[in-house]
Amino acid sequence: MSCTAIAIRTNLVGYFAKRRLNWSDIGVKLHFETNPFADELPFAGAWSQTGVMSFIKLISWGAVLCAGIVSAENLSAEKLIQHPIRLADGKTLTLSLPANFSVGIAAQGLRRVRFMTKSPDNRIFATDMYNRADNTLGKVYVLEGWNEKAGTFAKVTPYLEHLHNPNNVAFYTEPSQDGKAGQSWLYLALTDKLIRYKYKAGDNAPSGPPEVLAHYPDYGLNYKYGGWHLTRTIAFANLHGKVRLYVTVGSSCNACQEKEEIRASLTVMDPDGKNARIVARGLRNAVGMEYLPSVDGGALFATNMGADHLGEHDPEDTFFELDSNAHPVAEGSNYGWPTCYFDHGQPHSDHFVSEPKPADHIFPPPPDGPPPAQFDCTRIPAVYTTFAAHSSPLGLEYFDKTNALLDDTFLVALHGAGHPKIGTGYRVVRFSPGSRKPQDFITGFLVDGKVRGRPCGILQMGRDAFLLTDDLDGVIYYVHAE
């Protein structure tokens, strides 16, 4: 499809969606490739009555400039260099990275390896959800024997097994008292509950049973309604003078009125689980969340996925600064789901959800029951940046100005569209707090419509270096400056 075609098609899809128009209402088929100028379209008179004609005139002139704009963007994009990869099972792929960066295999032979974090004794823990099904075969691993020169781990040791979809772990050490070191804890977010274990440096397994801090609904995990949001994500953050635990829980559906208020929410609690409360709603599926102490005096960021019923080009996935010491966000904020969505960085009302009509025929359809009330989308906290629809952003990391090549840079892993033919995601992107314009940093996970890998978690490993998980191949890559 030409640049002009893309420009007109993308905007018309949004225009029709907002006005409940479709091609059958117009009674014609627009041949994007052959005639981009609105005044020359043979059905121009018929469309002038609907107001679509004036819209096309504006889009047509904008489309004329599209090729030049795309060329300018390509010139500013960093050239990526190919790096052939061969896995132990014989699979090969080629990952492309910026010049002066290299990539290698740090660990492999895992299953659905997800997120990583460092323990108080500086060991690296990683979660493994086994596969995409709802299961209790998940594990937590300790990655041991790191060799920076070789870029590999000597061994991978199971720390916990038979877990219900473990997405990520977090650590917290209590303040010391009377000169005695405080107790360290390992926190684990499972589909049905939040638990914590006492942690001792060097342990290869917990020394006792866990404490249960919270329970979560674990039903409704059904693809029929675009659900299957079985992950819960946790992060400790030092905000407004207190260190507390934050938890995100995804929605049970694509777009609906939830039965449990914990769904699609952000919760905060004390480290012992007390004083838990919901502080934000409307986060459909915020799977990646991290506290970044070097941004805005300490800031909590999250990636979030939009709904699936608005076609291939909407809604955009989002990246929010949920709260920070420099820019506090009021408790009770709402991020818009299920009745708002983002397009071109701006929130819009989704009347397909709040005012459904029998002729809408959206897919996946909302469950039976009353539709949710339309939220005032102008009240959504400002979005930090957005990604192409269905990119599925997951892990994030920030590299401060002490880095040479990645100074003042966010990296976000885009897991990729559930339907590969859409083609969005399947890469790692970078952007700065100043520009907030994502650009490719690692590509090669989707080639000619075939999925070669799915990037997930990112963990910084020193200056201009990080680990990247691929939860399709069960691989952990080491990316570093040459």
Short mmCIF file of C-alpha atoms in Angstrom, two decimals:
data_model
loop_
_atom_site.label_atom_id
_atom_site.label_comp_id
_atom_site.label_asym_id
_atom_site.label_seq_id
_atom_site.Cartn_x
_atom_site.Cartn_y
_atom_site.Cartn_z
CA MET A 1 0.00 0.00 0.00
CA SER A 2 1.33 3.44 -0.89
CA CYS A 3 2.05 6.23 1.61
CA THR A 4 -1.05 8.08 0.35
CA ALA A 5 -3.18 4.99 0.82
CA ILE A 6 -2.01 4.51 4.35
CA ALA A 7 -2.66 8.15 5.22
CA ILE A 8 -6.24 8.11 3.91
CA ARG A 9 -7.10 4.63 5.11
CA THR A 10 -5.86 5.18 8.65
CA ASN A 11 -7.73 8.44 9.08
CA LEU A 12 -10.94 7.23 7.44
CA VAL A 13 -11.06 4.19 9.69
CA GLY A 14 -10.91 6.47 12.70
CA TYR A 15 -13.39 8.90 11.17
CA PHE A 16 -15.94 6.18 10.43
CA ALA A 17 -15.51 4.56 13.84
CA LYS A 18 -16.18 7.81 15.68
CA ARG A 19 -19.35 8.41 13.61
CA ARG A 20 -20.62 4.83 13.33
CA LEU A 21 -20.25 4.89 9.56
CA ASN A 22 -19.09 1.92 7.52
CA TRP A 23 -18.52 1.10 3.88
CA SER A 24 -22.05 -0.26 3.44
CA ASP A 25 -23.49 3.07 4.60
CA ILE A 26 -21.61 4.82 1.82
CA GLY A 27 -22.34 2.16 -0.78
CA VAL A 28 -19.01 2.49 -2.54
CA LYS A 29 -15.48 1.15 -2.39
CA LEU A 30 -12.60 3.55 -2.22
CA HIS A 31 -9.63 2.61 -4.38
CA PHE A 32 -6.87 4.20 -2.35
CA GLU A 33 -4.02 3.39 -4.67
CA THR A 34 -5.39 4.91 -7.88
CA ASN A 35 -6.94 8.25 -6.99
CA PRO A 36 -5.87 10.07 -3.85
CA PHE A 37 -7.42 13.45 -4.63
CA ALA A 38 -10.85 13.97 -3.15
CA ASP A 39 -12.17 16.34 -5.82
CA GLU A 40 -11.56 13.74 -8.52
CA LEU A 41 -13.32 10.88 -6.76
CA PRO A 42 -16.41 9.78 -8.77
CA PHE A 43 -18.55 9.52 -5.62
CA ALA A 44 -17.60 12.94 -4.24
CA GLY A 45 -21.10 14.34 -4.57
CA ALA A 46 -22.68 11.42 -2.75
CA TRP A 47 -20.33 11.87 0.19
CA SER A 48 -20.73 15.63 0.47
CA GLN A 49 -24.05 15.11 2.25
CA THR A 50 -22.39 13.13 5.07
CA GLY A 51 -19.56 15.54 5.73
CA VAL A 52 -17.03 12.91 4.72
CA MET A 53 -16.15 14.83 1.57
CA SER A 54 -14.65 17.80 3.39
CA PHE A 55 -12.75 15.42 5.59
CA ILE A 56 -11.23 13.64 2.59
CA LYS A 57 -10.16 16.96 1.07
CA LEU A 58 -8.14 17.73 4.16
CA ILE A 59 -6.65 14.25 4.29
CA SER A 60 -5.82 14.24 0.59
CA TRP A 61 -3.63 17.34 0.75
CA GLY A 62 -1.96 16.01 3.87
CA ALA A 63 -1.31 12.73 2.11
CA VAL A 64 0.59 14.50 -0.67
CA LEU A 65 3.25 15.39 1.88
CA CYS A 66 3.33 11.90 3.40
CA ALA A 67 6.20 10.51 1.33
CA GLY A 68 8.44 13.41 2.20
CA ILE A 69 7.61 13.13 5.87
CA VAL A 70 8.30 9.39 5.92
CA SER A 71 11.61 9.97 4.15
CA ALA A 72 12.62 12.54 6.76
CA GLU A 73 11.71 10.15 9.57
CA ASN A 74 13.74 7.37 7.98
CA LEU A 75 16.74 9.67 7.69
CA SER A 76 16.59 10.44 11.40
CA ALA A 77 16.20 6.78 12.39
CA GLU A 78 19.35 5.00 13.46
CA LYS A 79 20.77 2.41 11.06
CA LEU A 80 20.56 -1.11 12.49
CA ILE A 81 23.23 -3.76 11.96
CA GLN A 82 22.34 -7.45 11.57
CA HIS A 83 23.59 -10.04 14.08
CA PRO A 84 22.99 -13.74 13.25
CA ILE A 85 21.84 -15.84 16.24
CA ARG A 86 21.88 -19.62 16.48
CA LEU A 87 20.13 -21.30 19.42
CA ALA A 88 21.06 -24.63 20.96
CA ASP A 89 17.96 -26.28 19.47
CA GLY A 90 19.12 -25.35 15.97
CA LYS A 91 16.78 -22.40 15.43
CA THR A 92 18.34 -19.38 13.75
CA LEU A 93 17.29 -15.77 13.60
CA THR A 94 18.86 -12.42 12.83
CA LEU A 95 18.53 -9.53 15.27
CA SER A 96 19.32 -6.00 14.12
CA LEU A 97 20.76 -3.43 16.53
CA PRO A 98 22.37 0.00 16.28
CA ALA A 99 26.05 0.19 15.42
CA ASN A 100 28.36 -0.08 18.45
CA PHE A 101 26.04 -2.63 20.09
CA SER A 102 26.32 -6.39 20.13
CA VAL A 103 24.00 -9.20 21.21
CA GLY A 104 24.63 -12.71 22.47
CA ILE A 105 22.91 -15.52 24.35
CA ALA A 106 23.24 -15.27 28.12
CA ALA A 107 20.97 -18.24 28.95
CA GLN A 108 18.65 -20.53 26.99
CA GLY A 109 16.62 -23.71 27.29
CA LEU A 110 13.98 -22.02 29.46
CA ARG A 111 10.25 -21.93 28.74
CA ARG A 112 8.18 -18.72 28.89
CA VAL A 113 10.81 -16.64 30.66
CA ARG A 114 9.38 -13.25 31.61
CA PHE A 115 10.77 -10.58 33.96
CA MET A 116 14.04 -10.27 35.88
CA THR A 117 15.12 -8.41 39.00
CA LYS A 118 18.15 -8.20 41.30
CA SER A 119 18.04 -9.47 44.86
CA PRO A 120 19.54 -7.63 47.85
CA ASP A 121 22.69 -9.77 47.46
CA ASN A 122 22.89 -8.78 43.77
CA ARG A 123 21.77 -12.09 42.28
CA ILE A 124 19.42 -12.11 39.32
CA PHE A 125 16.00 -13.75 39.62
CA ALA A 126 13.79 -14.51 36.62
CA THR A 127 10.21 -15.76 36.32
CA ASP A 128 9.04 -18.44 33.90
CA MET A 129 5.32 -18.93 33.20
CA TYR A 130 5.87 -22.24 31.35
CA ASN A 131 3.46 -21.48 28.49
CA ARG A 132 0.56 -19.20 27.53
CA ALA A 133 -2.10 -21.41 29.14
CA ASP A 134 -3.44 -20.89 32.64
CA ASN A 135 -1.21 -23.32 34.53
CA THR A 136 0.61 -24.09 37.78
CA LEU A 137 3.88 -25.13 36.16
CA GLY A 138 5.61 -21.78 36.52
CA LYS A 139 9.03 -21.31 38.11
CA VAL A 140 11.35 -18.71 39.57
CA TYR A 141 15.00 -19.11 38.63
CA VAL A 142 18.26 -17.77 40.00
CA LEU A 143 20.70 -16.87 37.22
CA GLU A 144 24.14 -17.61 38.61
CA GLY A 145 27.78 -17.39 37.67
CA TRP A 146 27.67 -14.28 35.50
CA ASN A 147 30.67 -13.90 33.21
CA GLU A 148 30.66 -10.36 31.86
CA LYS A 149 33.40 -11.01 29.32
CA ALA A 150 31.61 -14.00 27.84
CA GLY A 151 28.17 -12.52 28.44
CA THR A 152 26.80 -15.76 29.85
CA PHE A 153 25.52 -17.32 33.06
CA ALA A 154 27.18 -20.50 34.30
CA LYS A 155 23.93 -22.07 35.49
CA VAL A 156 20.24 -21.51 36.01
CA THR A 157 18.93 -22.78 39.35
CA PRO A 158 15.22 -23.28 40.11
CA TYR A 159 14.31 -21.34 43.28
CA LEU A 160 10.54 -22.00 43.31
CA GLU A 161 8.42 -24.39 41.23
CA HIS A 162 4.76 -25.33 40.58
CA LEU A 163 3.60 -21.72 40.55
CA HIS A 164 0.35 -20.24 39.20
CA ASN A 165 1.54 -18.02 36.33
CA PRO A 166 4.39 -16.12 38.06
CA ASN A 167 4.90 -12.85 36.17
CA ASN A 168 7.50 -11.02 38.23
CA VAL A 169 9.21 -10.87 41.62
CA ALA A 170 10.26 -7.97 43.82
CA PHE A 171 12.46 -7.63 46.89
CA TYR A 172 12.17 -5.47 49.99
CA THR A 173 14.39 -5.20 53.07
CA GLU A 174 12.94 -3.86 56.30
CA PRO A 175 14.76 -0.95 57.98
CA SER A 176 17.41 -1.96 60.48
CA GLN A 177 16.56 -1.65 64.17
CA ASP A 178 18.97 -1.30 67.10
CA GLY A 179 21.90 -2.02 64.81
CA LYS A 180 20.34 -5.27 63.60
CA ALA A 181 19.86 -5.72 59.86
CA GLY A 182 16.26 -5.80 58.72
CA GLN A 183 14.59 -8.88 57.29
CA SER A 184 14.62 -9.22 53.49
CA TRP A 185 11.57 -10.51 51.63
CA LEU A 186 10.89 -11.94 48.17
CA TYR A 187 7.46 -10.95 46.82
CA LEU A 188 5.78 -12.98 44.10
CA ALA A 189 2.71 -12.02 42.08
CA LEU A 190 0.60 -15.02 41.04
CA THR A 191 -2.70 -15.05 39.21
CA ASP A 192 -4.76 -15.79 42.31
CA LYS A 193 -2.70 -14.22 45.08
CA LEU A 194 0.21 -12.09 46.22
CA ILE A 195 2.69 -13.87 48.49
CA ARG A 196 6.03 -13.18 50.10
CA TYR A 197 8.85 -15.36 51.44
CA LYS A 198 11.60 -14.52 53.89
CA TYR A 199 14.81 -14.18 51.93
CA LYS A 200 18.35 -14.89 53.09
CA ALA A 201 21.40 -14.02 51.00
CA GLY A 202 22.64 -17.00 49.03
CA ASP A 203 19.47 -19.06 49.49
CA ASN A 204 18.61 -21.49 46.70
CA ALA A 205 15.09 -22.05 48.07
CA PRO A 206 12.85 -20.39 50.65
CA SER A 207 13.41 -21.53 54.22
CA GLY A 208 9.70 -21.57 55.10
CA PRO A 209 6.16 -21.21 53.78
CA PRO A 210 4.93 -17.94 52.27
CA GLU A 211 2.75 -15.25 53.77
CA VAL A 212 -0.35 -14.46 51.70
CA LEU A 213 -0.85 -10.69 51.41
CA ALA A 214 -3.77 -10.51 48.96
CA HIS A 215 -6.12 -12.66 46.90
CA TYR A 216 -7.19 -11.96 43.31
CA PRO A 217 -9.97 -13.34 41.09
CA ASP A 218 -8.66 -16.08 38.82
CA TYR A 219 -11.67 -16.85 36.66
CA GLY A 220 -12.81 -15.21 33.44
CA LEU A 221 -9.55 -16.11 31.71
CA ASN A 222 -11.22 -16.70 28.39
CA TYR A 223 -10.18 -15.58 24.92
CA LYS A 224 -13.83 -15.30 23.89
CA TYR A 225 -14.11 -11.83 25.40
CA GLY A 226 -10.52 -10.77 24.80
CA GLY A 227 -9.56 -11.58 28.36
CA TRP A 228 -6.82 -13.92 29.50
CA HIS A 229 -5.17 -11.22 31.56
CA LEU A 230 -3.80 -13.65 34.09
CA THR A 231 -0.69 -11.69 35.08
CA ARG A 232 -0.28 -9.46 38.11
CA THR A 233 2.71 -7.12 38.32
CA ILE A 234 4.41 -5.74 41.43
CA ALA A 235 6.93 -2.98 42.14
CA PHE A 236 8.16 -1.18 45.23
CA ALA A 237 8.32 2.60 44.96
CA ASN A 238 9.57 5.33 47.26
CA LEU A 239 6.97 8.03 46.63
CA HIS A 240 5.97 10.97 48.80
CA GLY A 241 8.12 9.86 51.72
CA LYS A 242 6.91 6.25 51.90
CA VAL A 243 8.15 2.96 50.44
CA ARG A 244 5.10 0.97 49.42
CA LEU A 245 4.18 -1.95 47.20
CA TYR A 246 2.22 -1.28 43.99
CA VAL A 247 0.24 -4.00 42.20
CA THR A 248 -1.46 -3.98 38.81
CA VAL A 249 -4.25 -6.43 37.95
CA GLY A 250 -5.46 -6.76 34.37
CA SER A 251 -9.06 -6.77 33.18
CA SER A 252 -11.11 -9.93 32.74
CA CYS A 253 -12.36 -8.91 29.31
CA ASN A 254 -11.63 -6.85 26.23
CA ALA A 255 -14.16 -4.14 27.14
CA CYS A 256 -16.90 -4.54 29.72
CA GLN A 257 -18.34 -3.51 33.06
CA GLU A 258 -16.22 -5.46 35.56
CA LYS A 259 -17.79 -7.31 38.46
CA GLU A 260 -14.78 -6.92 40.76
CA GLU A 261 -13.33 -3.50 41.37
CA ILE A 262 -9.79 -4.91 41.61
CA ARG A 263 -9.81 -5.63 37.87
CA ALA A 264 -7.98 -3.17 35.61
CA SER A 265 -6.59 -1.32 38.61
CA LEU A 266 -3.48 -0.15 40.44
CA THR A 267 -3.34 -1.00 44.14
CA VAL A 268 -0.94 0.25 46.81
CA MET A 269 -0.19 -1.31 50.19
CA ASP A 270 2.36 -1.29 52.97
CA PRO A 271 5.18 -3.87 52.65
CA ASP A 272 3.33 -6.17 55.08
CA GLY A 273 0.15 -6.01 52.99
CA LYS A 274 -1.73 -3.69 55.33
CA ASN A 275 -3.59 -0.51 54.32
CA ALA A 276 -4.23 -1.81 50.81
CA ARG A 277 -6.35 0.39 48.58
CA ILE A 278 -7.01 1.06 44.92
CA VAL A 279 -5.33 4.28 43.78
CA ALA A 280 -6.05 4.16 40.04
CA ARG A 281 -8.49 2.50 37.65
CA GLY A 282 -8.94 2.11 33.93
CA LEU A 283 -5.63 0.32 33.23
CA ARG A 284 -6.73 -2.51 30.96
CA ASN A 285 -3.56 -4.57 31.10
CA ALA A 286 -0.52 -2.86 32.64
CA VAL A 287 1.94 -5.76 32.59
CA GLY A 288 5.21 -3.81 32.75
CA MET A 289 5.77 -1.60 35.80
CA GLU A 290 8.98 -0.20 37.30
CA TYR A 291 10.07 2.42 39.78
CA LEU A 292 12.87 4.62 38.43
CA PRO A 293 14.62 6.61 41.17
CA SER A 294 16.61 8.78 38.73
CA VAL A 295 13.57 10.16 36.87
CA ASP A 296 11.56 13.08 38.30
CA GLY A 297 12.90 12.56 41.80
CA GLY A 298 11.64 8.98 41.71
CA ALA A 299 8.84 7.90 39.37
CA LEU A 300 6.63 4.86 38.81
CA PHE A 301 6.08 3.98 35.15
CA ALA A 302 3.89 1.37 33.47
CA THR A 303 3.17 0.03 30.01
CA ASN A 304 -0.49 -0.60 29.17
CA MET A 305 -2.35 -2.39 26.38
CA GLY A 306 -5.39 -1.05 24.57
CA ALA A 307 -8.53 -2.97 23.57
CA ASP A 308 -8.95 -5.19 20.50
CA HIS A 309 -12.28 -4.27 18.91
CA LEU A 310 -11.39 -1.09 16.97
CA GLY A 311 -9.51 -2.74 14.13
CA GLU A 312 -5.83 -3.00 13.24
CA HIS A 313 -4.97 0.70 13.62
CA ASP A 314 -6.63 1.62 16.94
CA PRO A 315 -6.25 1.97 19.81
CA GLU A 316 -2.67 2.89 20.51
CA ASP A 317 -0.95 1.17 23.41
CA THR A 318 0.21 3.52 26.13
CA PHE A 319 3.06 4.36 28.50
CA PHE A 320 2.19 6.27 31.68
CA GLU A 321 4.09 7.94 34.49
CA LEU A 322 1.69 6.69 37.15
CA ASP A 323 3.15 8.87 39.88
CA SER A 324 6.37 10.69 40.76
CA ASN A 325 7.81 12.86 43.50
CA ALA A 326 8.24 15.73 41.06
CA HIS A 327 4.81 15.41 39.42
CA PRO A 328 2.36 13.82 41.87
CA VAL A 329 -0.69 12.11 40.40
CA ALA A 330 -3.83 12.27 42.51
CA GLU A 331 -5.20 9.07 43.98
CA GLY A 332 -8.39 8.00 42.29
CA SER A 333 -7.11 8.72 38.78
CA ASN A 334 -8.77 6.90 35.90
CA TYR A 335 -6.88 5.92 32.75
CA GLY A 336 -10.01 5.54 30.66
CA TRP A 337 -10.63 1.87 30.01
CA PRO A 338 -13.10 0.59 28.94
CA THR A 339 -14.81 3.65 27.41
CA CYS A 340 -11.78 5.68 26.24
CA TYR A 341 -8.96 4.88 23.85
CA PHE A 342 -5.90 6.64 22.44
CA ASP A 343 -5.26 7.64 18.84
CA HIS A 344 -2.38 9.91 17.76
CA GLY A 345 -1.55 10.42 21.42
CA GLN A 346 -4.99 11.78 22.30
CA PRO A 347 -7.85 10.15 24.22
CA HIS A 348 -11.20 9.58 22.51
CA SER A 349 -14.58 8.28 23.67
CA ASP A 350 -15.41 4.72 22.65
CA HIS A 351 -19.13 4.75 22.00
CA PHE A 352 -19.02 1.16 20.79
CA VAL A 353 -18.62 0.27 24.47
CA SER A 354 -20.63 2.95 26.30
CA GLU A 355 -23.47 3.19 23.74
CA PRO A 356 -23.48 -0.12 21.83
CA LYS A 357 -25.87 -0.55 18.92
CA PRO A 358 -27.18 -3.88 17.59
CA ALA A 359 -25.62 -3.17 14.19
CA ASP A 360 -22.11 -2.46 15.51
CA HIS A 361 -20.89 -6.05 15.13
CA ILE A 362 -17.62 -5.41 16.91
CA PHE A 363 -15.26 -8.25 17.75
CA PRO A 364 -14.63 -9.42 20.35
CA PRO A 365 -18.15 -8.49 21.52
CA PRO A 366 -18.66 -7.24 25.06
CA PRO A 367 -20.22 -9.72 27.50
CA ASP A 368 -23.91 -9.59 28.26
CA GLY A 369 -25.03 -6.98 30.75
CA PRO A 370 -25.42 -3.22 30.98
CA PRO A 371 -22.72 -1.18 29.22
CA PRO A 372 -20.35 0.91 31.34
CA ALA A 373 -21.00 4.63 31.60
CA GLN A 374 -18.90 6.85 29.37
CA PHE A 375 -15.93 8.31 31.26
CA ASP A 376 -14.85 11.89 30.61
CA CYS A 377 -11.70 11.13 28.60
CA THR A 378 -10.29 14.61 29.16
CA ARG A 379 -9.72 13.64 32.80
CA ILE A 380 -7.21 10.91 31.95
CA PRO A 381 -3.71 11.74 33.24
CA ALA A 382 -1.35 12.84 30.48
CA VAL A 383 0.11 9.96 28.52
CA TYR A 384 3.92 9.86 28.44
CA THR A 385 4.05 8.30 24.98
CA THR A 386 2.11 5.85 22.84
CA PHE A 387 2.93 2.88 20.62
CA ALA A 388 1.32 1.49 17.48
CA ALA A 389 -1.93 -0.38 18.07
CA HIS A 390 -1.54 -3.94 19.35
CA SER A 391 2.21 -3.60 19.89
CA SER A 392 1.73 -5.09 23.38
CA PRO A 393 4.35 -3.17 25.41
CA LEU A 394 5.79 -5.13 28.31
CA GLY A 395 9.15 -4.59 30.02
CA LEU A 396 10.77 -1.18 30.41
CA GLU A 397 14.09 0.17 31.57
CA TYR A 398 15.69 3.60 31.89
CA PHE A 399 19.37 4.41 31.37
CA ASP A 400 20.50 7.62 33.06
CA LYS A 401 23.09 10.12 31.90
CA THR A 402 26.00 8.08 33.26
CA ASN A 403 25.62 5.88 30.18
CA ALA A 404 27.54 6.83 27.05
CA LEU A 405 25.37 5.42 24.25
CA LEU A 406 22.05 5.02 26.05
CA ASP A 407 22.22 8.17 28.14
CA ASP A 408 18.81 9.50 29.22
CA THR A 409 17.03 6.72 27.31
CA PHE A 410 13.99 4.54 27.88
CA LEU A 411 13.89 1.07 26.36
CA VAL A 412 10.55 -0.74 26.02
CA ALA A 413 10.01 -4.30 24.82
CA LEU A 414 7.07 -4.57 22.42
CA HIS A 415 5.87 -8.16 22.67
CA GLY A 416 3.99 -7.99 19.38
CA ALA A 417 0.43 -8.21 18.07
CA GLY A 418 -1.50 -11.37 18.90
CA HIS A 419 -2.20 -11.69 15.18
CA PRO A 420 1.20 -11.45 13.43
CA LYS A 421 -0.38 -10.26 10.19
CA ILE A 422 -1.00 -6.91 11.90
CA GLY A 423 2.77 -6.58 12.12
CA THR A 424 3.11 -4.15 15.03
CA GLY A 425 5.48 -4.70 17.94
CA TYR A 426 7.98 -7.58 17.89
CA ARG A 427 10.85 -5.22 18.68
CA VAL A 428 12.56 -3.14 21.32
CA VAL A 429 12.17 0.62 20.97
CA ARG A 430 13.98 3.57 22.51
CA PHE A 431 13.00 7.15 23.30
CA SER A 432 14.13 9.96 25.56
CA PRO A 433 12.07 11.88 28.14
CA GLY A 434 12.53 14.90 25.90
CA SER A 435 11.44 13.50 22.53
CA ARG A 436 9.13 10.67 23.63
CA LYS A 437 9.12 9.38 20.03
CA PRO A 438 9.77 5.63 19.99
CA GLN A 439 12.35 4.45 17.45
CA ASP A 440 13.52 0.96 16.67
CA PHE A 441 16.41 -0.35 18.74
CA ILE A 442 16.19 -4.12 18.18
CA THR A 443 14.26 -5.75 15.32
CA GLY A 444 14.17 -9.21 13.76
CA PHE A 445 11.57 -10.90 15.96
CA LEU A 446 9.02 -10.81 13.11
CA VAL A 447 10.20 -11.50 9.55
CA ASP A 448 7.89 -11.81 6.52
CA GLY A 449 4.92 -12.38 8.79
CA LYS A 450 6.64 -15.19 10.71
CA VAL A 451 7.24 -14.81 14.44
CA ARG A 452 10.88 -15.46 15.33
CA GLY A 453 10.72 -14.32 18.94
CA ARG A 454 8.79 -12.15 21.41
CA PRO A 455 10.75 -9.67 23.56
CA CYS A 456 9.48 -9.32 27.10
CA GLY A 457 11.63 -8.21 30.06
CA ILE A 458 14.59 -5.81 30.25
CA LEU A 459 17.14 -5.55 33.08
CA GLN A 460 20.07 -3.14 33.07
CA MET A 461 23.46 -4.80 33.54
CA GLY A 462 25.82 -1.89 33.90
CA ARG A 463 26.82 0.87 31.56
CA ASP A 464 25.12 0.59 28.15
CA ALA A 465 24.26 -3.06 28.76
CA PHE A 466 21.13 -5.05 29.56
CA LEU A 467 19.48 -8.46 29.56
CA LEU A 468 16.44 -9.09 27.36
CA THR A 469 14.09 -12.05 27.72
CA ASP A 470 12.35 -13.73 24.79
CA ASP A 471 9.37 -15.66 26.17
CA LEU A 472 8.72 -17.49 22.90
CA ASP A 473 12.10 -19.24 22.66
CA GLY A 474 12.94 -19.26 26.37
CA VAL A 475 16.08 -17.23 25.78
CA ILE A 476 17.80 -14.44 27.69
CA TYR A 477 19.94 -12.20 25.48
CA TYR A 478 22.79 -9.97 26.61
CA VAL A 479 22.96 -6.67 24.75
CA HIS A 480 25.96 -4.43 25.33
CA ALA A 481 28.12 -1.73 23.83
CA GLU A 482 31.04 -3.05 21.79
#
